[in-house]
Coordinates of C-alpha atoms in Angstrom, one line a residue:
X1 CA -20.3 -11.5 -1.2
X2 CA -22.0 -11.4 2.5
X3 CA -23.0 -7.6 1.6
X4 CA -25.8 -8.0 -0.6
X5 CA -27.2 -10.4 2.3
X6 CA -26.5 -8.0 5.1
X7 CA -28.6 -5.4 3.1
X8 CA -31.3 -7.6 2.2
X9 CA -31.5 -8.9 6.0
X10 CA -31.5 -5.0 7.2
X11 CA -33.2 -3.1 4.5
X12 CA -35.8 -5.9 2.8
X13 CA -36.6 -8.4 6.0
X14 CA -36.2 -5.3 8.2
X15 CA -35.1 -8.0 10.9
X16 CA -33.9 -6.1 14.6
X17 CA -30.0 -6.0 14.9
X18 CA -29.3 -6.9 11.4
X19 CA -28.0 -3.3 10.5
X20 CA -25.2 -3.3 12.2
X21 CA -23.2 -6.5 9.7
X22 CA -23.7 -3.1 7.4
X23 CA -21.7 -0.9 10.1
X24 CA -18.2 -0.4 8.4
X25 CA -16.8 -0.8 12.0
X26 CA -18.5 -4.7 12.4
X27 CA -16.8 -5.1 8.7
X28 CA -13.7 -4.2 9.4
X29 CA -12.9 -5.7 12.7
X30 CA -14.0 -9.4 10.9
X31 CA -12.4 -8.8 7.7
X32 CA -9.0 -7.8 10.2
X33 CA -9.8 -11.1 12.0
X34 CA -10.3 -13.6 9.3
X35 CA -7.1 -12.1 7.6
X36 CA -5.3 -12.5 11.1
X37 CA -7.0 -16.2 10.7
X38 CA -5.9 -17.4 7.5
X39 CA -2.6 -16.5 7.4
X40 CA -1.8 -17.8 11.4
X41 CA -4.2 -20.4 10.9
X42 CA -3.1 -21.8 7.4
X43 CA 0.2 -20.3 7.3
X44 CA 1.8 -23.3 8.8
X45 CA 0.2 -25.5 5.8
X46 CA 1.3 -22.8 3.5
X47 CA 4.7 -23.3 4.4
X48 CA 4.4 -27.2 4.5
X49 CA 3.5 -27.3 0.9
X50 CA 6.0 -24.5 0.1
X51 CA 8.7 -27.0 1.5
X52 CA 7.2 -29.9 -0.1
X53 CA 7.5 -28.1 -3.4
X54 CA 11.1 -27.1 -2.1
X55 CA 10.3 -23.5 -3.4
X56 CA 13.6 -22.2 -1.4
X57 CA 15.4 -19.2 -1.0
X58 CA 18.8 -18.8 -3.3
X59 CA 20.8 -16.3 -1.3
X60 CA 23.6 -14.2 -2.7
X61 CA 26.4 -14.1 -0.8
X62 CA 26.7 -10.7 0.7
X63 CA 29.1 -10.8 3.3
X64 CA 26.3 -10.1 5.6
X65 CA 26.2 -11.6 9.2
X66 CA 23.2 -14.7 9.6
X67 CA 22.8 -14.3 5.6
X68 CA 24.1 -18.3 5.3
X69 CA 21.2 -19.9 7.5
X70 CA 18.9 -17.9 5.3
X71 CA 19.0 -20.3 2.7
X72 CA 16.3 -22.7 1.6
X73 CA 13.7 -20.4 3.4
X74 CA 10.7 -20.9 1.8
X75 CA 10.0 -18.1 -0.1
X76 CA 6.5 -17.0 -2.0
X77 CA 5.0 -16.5 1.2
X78 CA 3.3 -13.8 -0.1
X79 CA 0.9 -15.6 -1.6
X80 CA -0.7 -15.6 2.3
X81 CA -0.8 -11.9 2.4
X82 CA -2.7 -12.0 -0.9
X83 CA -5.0 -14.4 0.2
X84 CA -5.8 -13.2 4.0
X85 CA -6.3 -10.0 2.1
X86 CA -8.5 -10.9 -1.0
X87 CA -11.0 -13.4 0.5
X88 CA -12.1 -11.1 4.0
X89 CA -12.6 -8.4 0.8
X90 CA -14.7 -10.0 -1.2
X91 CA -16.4 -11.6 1.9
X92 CA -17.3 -8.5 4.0
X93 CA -16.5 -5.1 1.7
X94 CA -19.3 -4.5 -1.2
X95 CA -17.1 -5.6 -4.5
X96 CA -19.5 -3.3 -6.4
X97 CA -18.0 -0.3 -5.4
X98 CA -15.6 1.1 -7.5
X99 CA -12.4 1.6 -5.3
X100 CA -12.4 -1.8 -4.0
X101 CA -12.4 -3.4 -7.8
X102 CA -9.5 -1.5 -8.4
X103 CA -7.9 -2.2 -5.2
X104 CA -8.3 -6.1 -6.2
X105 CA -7.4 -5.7 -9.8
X106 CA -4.3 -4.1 -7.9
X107 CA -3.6 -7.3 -5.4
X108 CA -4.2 -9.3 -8.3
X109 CA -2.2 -8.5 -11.1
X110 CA 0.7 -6.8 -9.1
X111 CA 0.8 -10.0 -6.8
X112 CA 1.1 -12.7 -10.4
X113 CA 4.0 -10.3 -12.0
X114 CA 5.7 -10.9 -8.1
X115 CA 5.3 -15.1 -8.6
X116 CA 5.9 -15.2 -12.3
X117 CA 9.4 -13.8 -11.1
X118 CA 9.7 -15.5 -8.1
X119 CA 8.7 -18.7 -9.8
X120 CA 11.6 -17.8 -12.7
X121 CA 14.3 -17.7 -10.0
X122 CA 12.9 -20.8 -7.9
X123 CA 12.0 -23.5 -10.3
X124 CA 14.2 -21.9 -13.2
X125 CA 17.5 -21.3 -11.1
X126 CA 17.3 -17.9 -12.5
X127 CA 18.7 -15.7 -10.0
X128 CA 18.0 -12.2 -12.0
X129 CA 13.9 -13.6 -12.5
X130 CA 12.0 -11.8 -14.4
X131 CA 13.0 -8.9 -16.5
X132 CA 13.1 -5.6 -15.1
X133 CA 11.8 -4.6 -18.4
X134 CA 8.8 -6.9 -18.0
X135 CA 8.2 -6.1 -14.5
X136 CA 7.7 -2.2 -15.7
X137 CA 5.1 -3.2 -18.0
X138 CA 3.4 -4.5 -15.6
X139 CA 3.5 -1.6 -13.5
X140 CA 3.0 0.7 -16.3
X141 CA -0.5 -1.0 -17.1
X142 CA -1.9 -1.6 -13.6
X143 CA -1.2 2.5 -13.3
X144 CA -3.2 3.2 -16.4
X145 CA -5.8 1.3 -15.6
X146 CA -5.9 2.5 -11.8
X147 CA -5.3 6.5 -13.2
X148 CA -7.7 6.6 -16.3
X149 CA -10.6 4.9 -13.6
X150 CA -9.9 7.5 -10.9
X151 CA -9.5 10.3 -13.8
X152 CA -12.3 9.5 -15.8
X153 CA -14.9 6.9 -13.7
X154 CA -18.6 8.8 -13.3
X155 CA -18.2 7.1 -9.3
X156 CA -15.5 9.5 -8.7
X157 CA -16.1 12.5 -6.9
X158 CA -15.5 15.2 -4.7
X159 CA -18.7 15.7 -2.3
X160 CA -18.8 19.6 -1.6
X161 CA -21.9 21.0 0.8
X162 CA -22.9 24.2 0.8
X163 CA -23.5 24.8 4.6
X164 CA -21.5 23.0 7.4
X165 CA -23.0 20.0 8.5
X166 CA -24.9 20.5 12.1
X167 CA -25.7 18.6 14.9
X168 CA -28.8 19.5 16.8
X169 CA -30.0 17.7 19.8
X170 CA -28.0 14.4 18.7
X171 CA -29.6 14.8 14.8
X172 CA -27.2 15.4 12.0
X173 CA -28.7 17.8 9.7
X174 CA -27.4 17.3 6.6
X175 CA -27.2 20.6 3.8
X176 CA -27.5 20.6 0.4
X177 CA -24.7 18.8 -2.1
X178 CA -23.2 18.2 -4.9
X179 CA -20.7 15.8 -6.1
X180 CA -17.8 16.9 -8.2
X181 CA -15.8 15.4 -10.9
X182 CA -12.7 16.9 -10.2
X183 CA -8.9 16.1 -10.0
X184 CA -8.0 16.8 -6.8
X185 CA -5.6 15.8 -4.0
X186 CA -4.3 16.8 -0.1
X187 CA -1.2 18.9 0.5
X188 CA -0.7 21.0 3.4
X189 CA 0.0 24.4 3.8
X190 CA -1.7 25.1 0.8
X191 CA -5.0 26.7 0.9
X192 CA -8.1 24.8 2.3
X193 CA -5.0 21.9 2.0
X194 CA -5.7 20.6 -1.6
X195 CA -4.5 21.2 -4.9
X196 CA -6.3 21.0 -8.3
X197 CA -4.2 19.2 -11.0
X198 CA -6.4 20.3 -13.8
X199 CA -6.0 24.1 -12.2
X200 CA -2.4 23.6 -11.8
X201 CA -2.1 22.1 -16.0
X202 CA -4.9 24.2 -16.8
X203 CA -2.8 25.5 -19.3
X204 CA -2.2 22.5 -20.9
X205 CA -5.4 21.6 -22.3
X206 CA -7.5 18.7 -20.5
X207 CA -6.6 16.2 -22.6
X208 CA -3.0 16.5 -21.5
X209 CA -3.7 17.5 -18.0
X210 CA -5.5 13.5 -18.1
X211 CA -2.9 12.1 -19.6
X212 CA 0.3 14.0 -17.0
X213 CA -2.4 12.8 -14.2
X214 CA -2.5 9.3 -15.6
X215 CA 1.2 9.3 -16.2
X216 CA 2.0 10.9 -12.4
X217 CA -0.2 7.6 -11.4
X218 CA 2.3 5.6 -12.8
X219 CA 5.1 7.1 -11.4
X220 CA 3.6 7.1 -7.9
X221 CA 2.5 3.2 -8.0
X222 CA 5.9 2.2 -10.0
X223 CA 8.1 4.3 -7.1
X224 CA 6.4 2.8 -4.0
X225 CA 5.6 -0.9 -5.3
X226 CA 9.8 -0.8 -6.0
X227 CA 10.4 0.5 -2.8
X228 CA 8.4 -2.4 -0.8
X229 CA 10.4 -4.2 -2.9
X230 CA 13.6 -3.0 -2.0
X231 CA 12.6 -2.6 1.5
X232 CA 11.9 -6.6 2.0
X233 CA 15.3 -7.8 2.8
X234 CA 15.5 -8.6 6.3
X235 CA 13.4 -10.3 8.4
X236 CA 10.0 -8.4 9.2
X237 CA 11.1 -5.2 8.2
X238 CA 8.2 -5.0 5.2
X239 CA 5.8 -6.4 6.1
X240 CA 5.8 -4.6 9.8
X241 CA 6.4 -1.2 8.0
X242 CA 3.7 -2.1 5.2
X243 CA 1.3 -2.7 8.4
X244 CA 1.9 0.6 10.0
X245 CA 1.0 2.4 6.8
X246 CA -1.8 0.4 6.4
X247 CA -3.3 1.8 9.5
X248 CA -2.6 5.2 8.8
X249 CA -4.3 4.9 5.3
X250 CA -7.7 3.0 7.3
X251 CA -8.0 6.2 9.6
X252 CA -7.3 8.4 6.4
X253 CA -10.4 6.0 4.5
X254 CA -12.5 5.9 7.8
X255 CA -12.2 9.6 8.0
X256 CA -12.6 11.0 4.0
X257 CA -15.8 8.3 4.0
X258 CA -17.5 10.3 7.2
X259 CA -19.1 13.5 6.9
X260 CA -19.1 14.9 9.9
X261 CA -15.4 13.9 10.5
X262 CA -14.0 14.5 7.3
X263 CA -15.6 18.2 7.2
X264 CA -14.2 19.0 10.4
X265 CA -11.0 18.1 10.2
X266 CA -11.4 19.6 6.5
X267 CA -10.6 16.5 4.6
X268 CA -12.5 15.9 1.3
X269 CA -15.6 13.7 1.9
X270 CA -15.3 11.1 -0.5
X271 CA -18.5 9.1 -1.2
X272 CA -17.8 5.4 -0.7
X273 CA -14.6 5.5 0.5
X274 CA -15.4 4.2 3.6
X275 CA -15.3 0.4 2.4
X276 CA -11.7 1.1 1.9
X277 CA -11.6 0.7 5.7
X278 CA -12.6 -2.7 5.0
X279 CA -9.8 -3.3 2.7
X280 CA -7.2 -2.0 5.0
X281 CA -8.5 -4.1 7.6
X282 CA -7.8 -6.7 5.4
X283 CA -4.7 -5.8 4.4
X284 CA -3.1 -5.1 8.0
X285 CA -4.5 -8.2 9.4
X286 CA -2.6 -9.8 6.6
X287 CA 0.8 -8.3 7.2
X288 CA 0.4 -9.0 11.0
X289 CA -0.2 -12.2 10.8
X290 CA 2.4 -13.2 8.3
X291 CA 5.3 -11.5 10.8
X292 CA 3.7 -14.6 13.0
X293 CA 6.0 -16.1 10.5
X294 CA 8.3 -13.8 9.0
X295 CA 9.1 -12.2 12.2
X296 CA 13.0 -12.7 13.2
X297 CA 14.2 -15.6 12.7
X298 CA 11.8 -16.1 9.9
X299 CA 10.1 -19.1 8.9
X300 CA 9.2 -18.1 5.1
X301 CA 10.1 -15.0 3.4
X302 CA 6.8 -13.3 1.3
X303 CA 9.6 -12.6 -2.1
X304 CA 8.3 -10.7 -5.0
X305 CA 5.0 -12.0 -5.0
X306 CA 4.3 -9.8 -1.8
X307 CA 6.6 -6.8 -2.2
X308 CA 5.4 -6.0 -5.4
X309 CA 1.9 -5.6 -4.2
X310 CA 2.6 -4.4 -0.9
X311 CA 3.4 -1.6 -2.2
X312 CA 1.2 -1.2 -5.1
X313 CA -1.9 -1.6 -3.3
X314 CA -0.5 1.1 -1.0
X315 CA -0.2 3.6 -3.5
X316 CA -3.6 3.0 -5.0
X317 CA -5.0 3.4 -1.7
X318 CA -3.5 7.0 -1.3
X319 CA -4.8 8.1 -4.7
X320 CA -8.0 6.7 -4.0
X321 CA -7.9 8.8 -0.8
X322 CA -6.2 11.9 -2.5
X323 CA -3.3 11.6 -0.4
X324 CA -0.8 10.2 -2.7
X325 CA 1.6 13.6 -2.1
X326 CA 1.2 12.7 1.5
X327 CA 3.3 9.3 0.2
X328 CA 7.0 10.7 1.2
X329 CA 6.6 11.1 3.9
X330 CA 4.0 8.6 4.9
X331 CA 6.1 5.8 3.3
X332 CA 9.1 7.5 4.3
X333 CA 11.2 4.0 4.8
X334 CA 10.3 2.8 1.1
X335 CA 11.3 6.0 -0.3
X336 CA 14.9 5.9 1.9
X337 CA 15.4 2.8 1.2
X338 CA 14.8 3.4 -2.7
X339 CA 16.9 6.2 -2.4
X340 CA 19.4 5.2 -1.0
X341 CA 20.2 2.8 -3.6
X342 CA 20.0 5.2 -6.6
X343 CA 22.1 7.1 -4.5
X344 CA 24.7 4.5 -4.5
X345 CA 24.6 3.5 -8.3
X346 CA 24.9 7.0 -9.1
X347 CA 27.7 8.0 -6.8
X348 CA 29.8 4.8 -7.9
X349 CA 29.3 5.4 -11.6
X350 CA 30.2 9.2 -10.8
X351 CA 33.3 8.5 -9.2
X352 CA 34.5 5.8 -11.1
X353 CA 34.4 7.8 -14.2
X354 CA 35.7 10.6 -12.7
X355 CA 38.9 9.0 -10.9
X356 CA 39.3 5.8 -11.9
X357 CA 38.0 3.7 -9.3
X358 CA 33.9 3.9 -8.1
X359 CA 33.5 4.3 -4.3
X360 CA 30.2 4.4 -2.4
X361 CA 28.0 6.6 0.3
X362 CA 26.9 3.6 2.0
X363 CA 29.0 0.6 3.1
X364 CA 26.2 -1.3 1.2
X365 CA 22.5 -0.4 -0.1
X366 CA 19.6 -0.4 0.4
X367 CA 20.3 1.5 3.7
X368 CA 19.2 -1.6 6.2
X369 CA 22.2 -3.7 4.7
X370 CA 24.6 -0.4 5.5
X371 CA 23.4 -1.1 9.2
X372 CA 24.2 -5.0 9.1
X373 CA 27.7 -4.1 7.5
X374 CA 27.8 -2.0 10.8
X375 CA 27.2 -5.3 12.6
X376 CA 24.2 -4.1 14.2
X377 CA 21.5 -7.5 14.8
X378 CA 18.7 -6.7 12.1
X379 CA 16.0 -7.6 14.7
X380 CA 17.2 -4.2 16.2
X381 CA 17.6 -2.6 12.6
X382 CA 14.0 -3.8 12.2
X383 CA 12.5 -2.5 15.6
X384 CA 14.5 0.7 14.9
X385 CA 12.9 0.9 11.5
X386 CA 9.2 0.3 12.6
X387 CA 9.9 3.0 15.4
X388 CA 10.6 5.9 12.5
X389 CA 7.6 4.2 10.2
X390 CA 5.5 4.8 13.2
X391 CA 6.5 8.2 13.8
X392 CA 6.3 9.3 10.2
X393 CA 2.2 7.9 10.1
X394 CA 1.8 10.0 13.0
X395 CA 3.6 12.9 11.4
X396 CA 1.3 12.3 8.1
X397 CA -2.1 12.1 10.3
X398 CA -1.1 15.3 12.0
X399 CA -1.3 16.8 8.7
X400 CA -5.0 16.7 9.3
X401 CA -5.5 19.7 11.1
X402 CA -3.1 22.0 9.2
X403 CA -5.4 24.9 7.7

């Protein structure tokens, strides 16, 4: 909303200074300081009225050390991660460009599927929430929507010069472009590091190729949304690891929205991806500022309403980016922690129809409760976690300069 006004100050009143509230850097570091604001600032009145509404935590009984004081946590807190990042967004990013509306659309609708099941199991006393079946729906139609905009949306491009980009005596000299409507996406150690989907389904027609790509979408923003999901069970652990990857994905946006940068660490230069830095901002100043809270021994717990679109939004971001194969290993603890679980189910079905009786992999899944079982604290199982998160962004950035 303050964009329009920063342009019309720099570009229309031509005022001295006023051009750099357009820099993405001045944008970013406010929107990750507002965010930082609202949820420290208001977080303590967030919780109050959480309280007040007694919107409490119902805690299974797992066995698990600590798990009894747990209960009656306030829980929905992630309706303060939606807010710190929504309102720095639509403050400081430009809301007309075409990533960040899907990027809110994202927030949005993945965040009201989270409270519509975490208000099921609060006010209801529905322990299960809402159905699993619903849930998918939701997922299902946030990924068509986000995969038929990026597939088919004019804004959408690929910007491919013909000459390097030179610097002479401190001036950029831009070469001629063009922007291409193309379907592609990073992997290393394949040439130039990018692959062509409608190359690779060629063969397929381009109707189908759209409609695989749209259904891959889906897969990627179901698999990682579930897995933020699954990951938020102790104290901190999502939220810290969902802030980690948020910075890896704001050099990733910071870098595919430069020229210079992005064609010398051959990256594609994406045009307008750069207020995605904003966003991110947004979204890690979020997540920090709620561990103010949720940070062992937590004072509110951000449930479904913050899981889900934890890890939504940070699977749209990748396939905004063209990263999303980058995603295993980038959100490395999500996809462990998801696996682990069907790991579990599977191997206990297996062997219980096989010989009689099931037996499991793990003393208990997802693989951070296997830890507790082990009677390790979970602020350590958290700090060890956000250790191997950290070292997995760094792995993924390194990816940069593979050729």
């Amino acid at each position: 909303m303050l964009y329009p006004i920063f342009e019309y100050l720099d570009k229309v009143m031509d005022i001295p200074g006023t051009g750099v509230f357009r820099y993405i850097s001045f944008r970013a570091g406010m929107a990750a300081l507002l965010s930082l604001i609202i949820t420290i600032t208001f977080g303590k009145n967030i919780i109050a009225w959480i309280r007040k509404k007694q919107i409490g935590e119902t805690v299974r009984d797992l066995g698990l050390a600590g798990q009894s004081e747990k209960k009656g946590t306030p829980t929905m807190g992630g309706l303060m991660i939606i807010a710190g990042i929504i309102i720095p967004t639509l403050l400081f990013a430009n809301v007309n460009n075409v990533y960040i509306v899907l990027l809110l659309i994202t927030t949005v609708w993945l965040g009201g599927i989270g409270f519509i099941d975490d208000y099921i199991k609060v006010f209801r006393k529905n322990k299960e929430g809402l159905a699993g079946r619903f849930k998918i729906v939701g997922q299902i139609t946030v990924g068509i929507i986000v995969g038929a905009t990026l597939y088919f949306h004019e804004g959408v491009v690929v910007r491919e010069f013909t000459n390097p980009i030179s610097i002479e005596e401190g001036v950029v000299e831009t070469p001629a472009y063009k922007d291409v409507k193309v379907a592609k996406t990073t992997i290393p150690f394949l040439k130039n590091n990018e692959l062509n989907y409608e190359n690779f389904l060629g063969f397929l027609g381009e109707d189908f190729t759209s409609v695989l790509y749209i259904l891959f979408v889906i897969f990627i923003i179901t698999a990682i949304s579930n897995g933020a999901n699954i990951t938020d069970g102790i104290d901190g652990l999502a939220a810290g690891t969902s802030a980690i990857i948020g910075l890896a994905i704001a050099i990733f946006a910071y870098i595919s929205g430069n020229a210079i940068f992005s064609q010398y660490l051959n990256v594609f230069f994406i045009p307008n991806s750069a207020e995605l830095v904003i966003f991110c901002a947004a979204f890690v100043g979020a997540c920090v500022g709620f561990l103010w809270y949720n940070a062992y021994p937590a004072q509110v717990f951000m449930g479904d309403t913050g899981s889900l679109m934890l890890g939504g939004v940070i699977a749209v971001l990748s396939l905004a980016l063209r990263k999303e194969l980058l995603l295993p290993v980038l959100c490395g603890i999500f996809v462990i922690e998801n696996l682990s679980v069907i790991m579990q189910v599977s191997y206990f079905k297996y062997t219980k129809k096989k010989y009689g009786e099931g037996r499991r992999i793990f003393l208990m899944s997802p693989l951070h409760h296997h830890y507790q079982k082990k009677n390790i604290h979970e602020a350590k199982i958290v700090t060890r976690f956000w250790i191997v998160g950290i070292l997995l962004a760094i792995i993924t950035l390194a990816t940069l300069k593979l050729r």
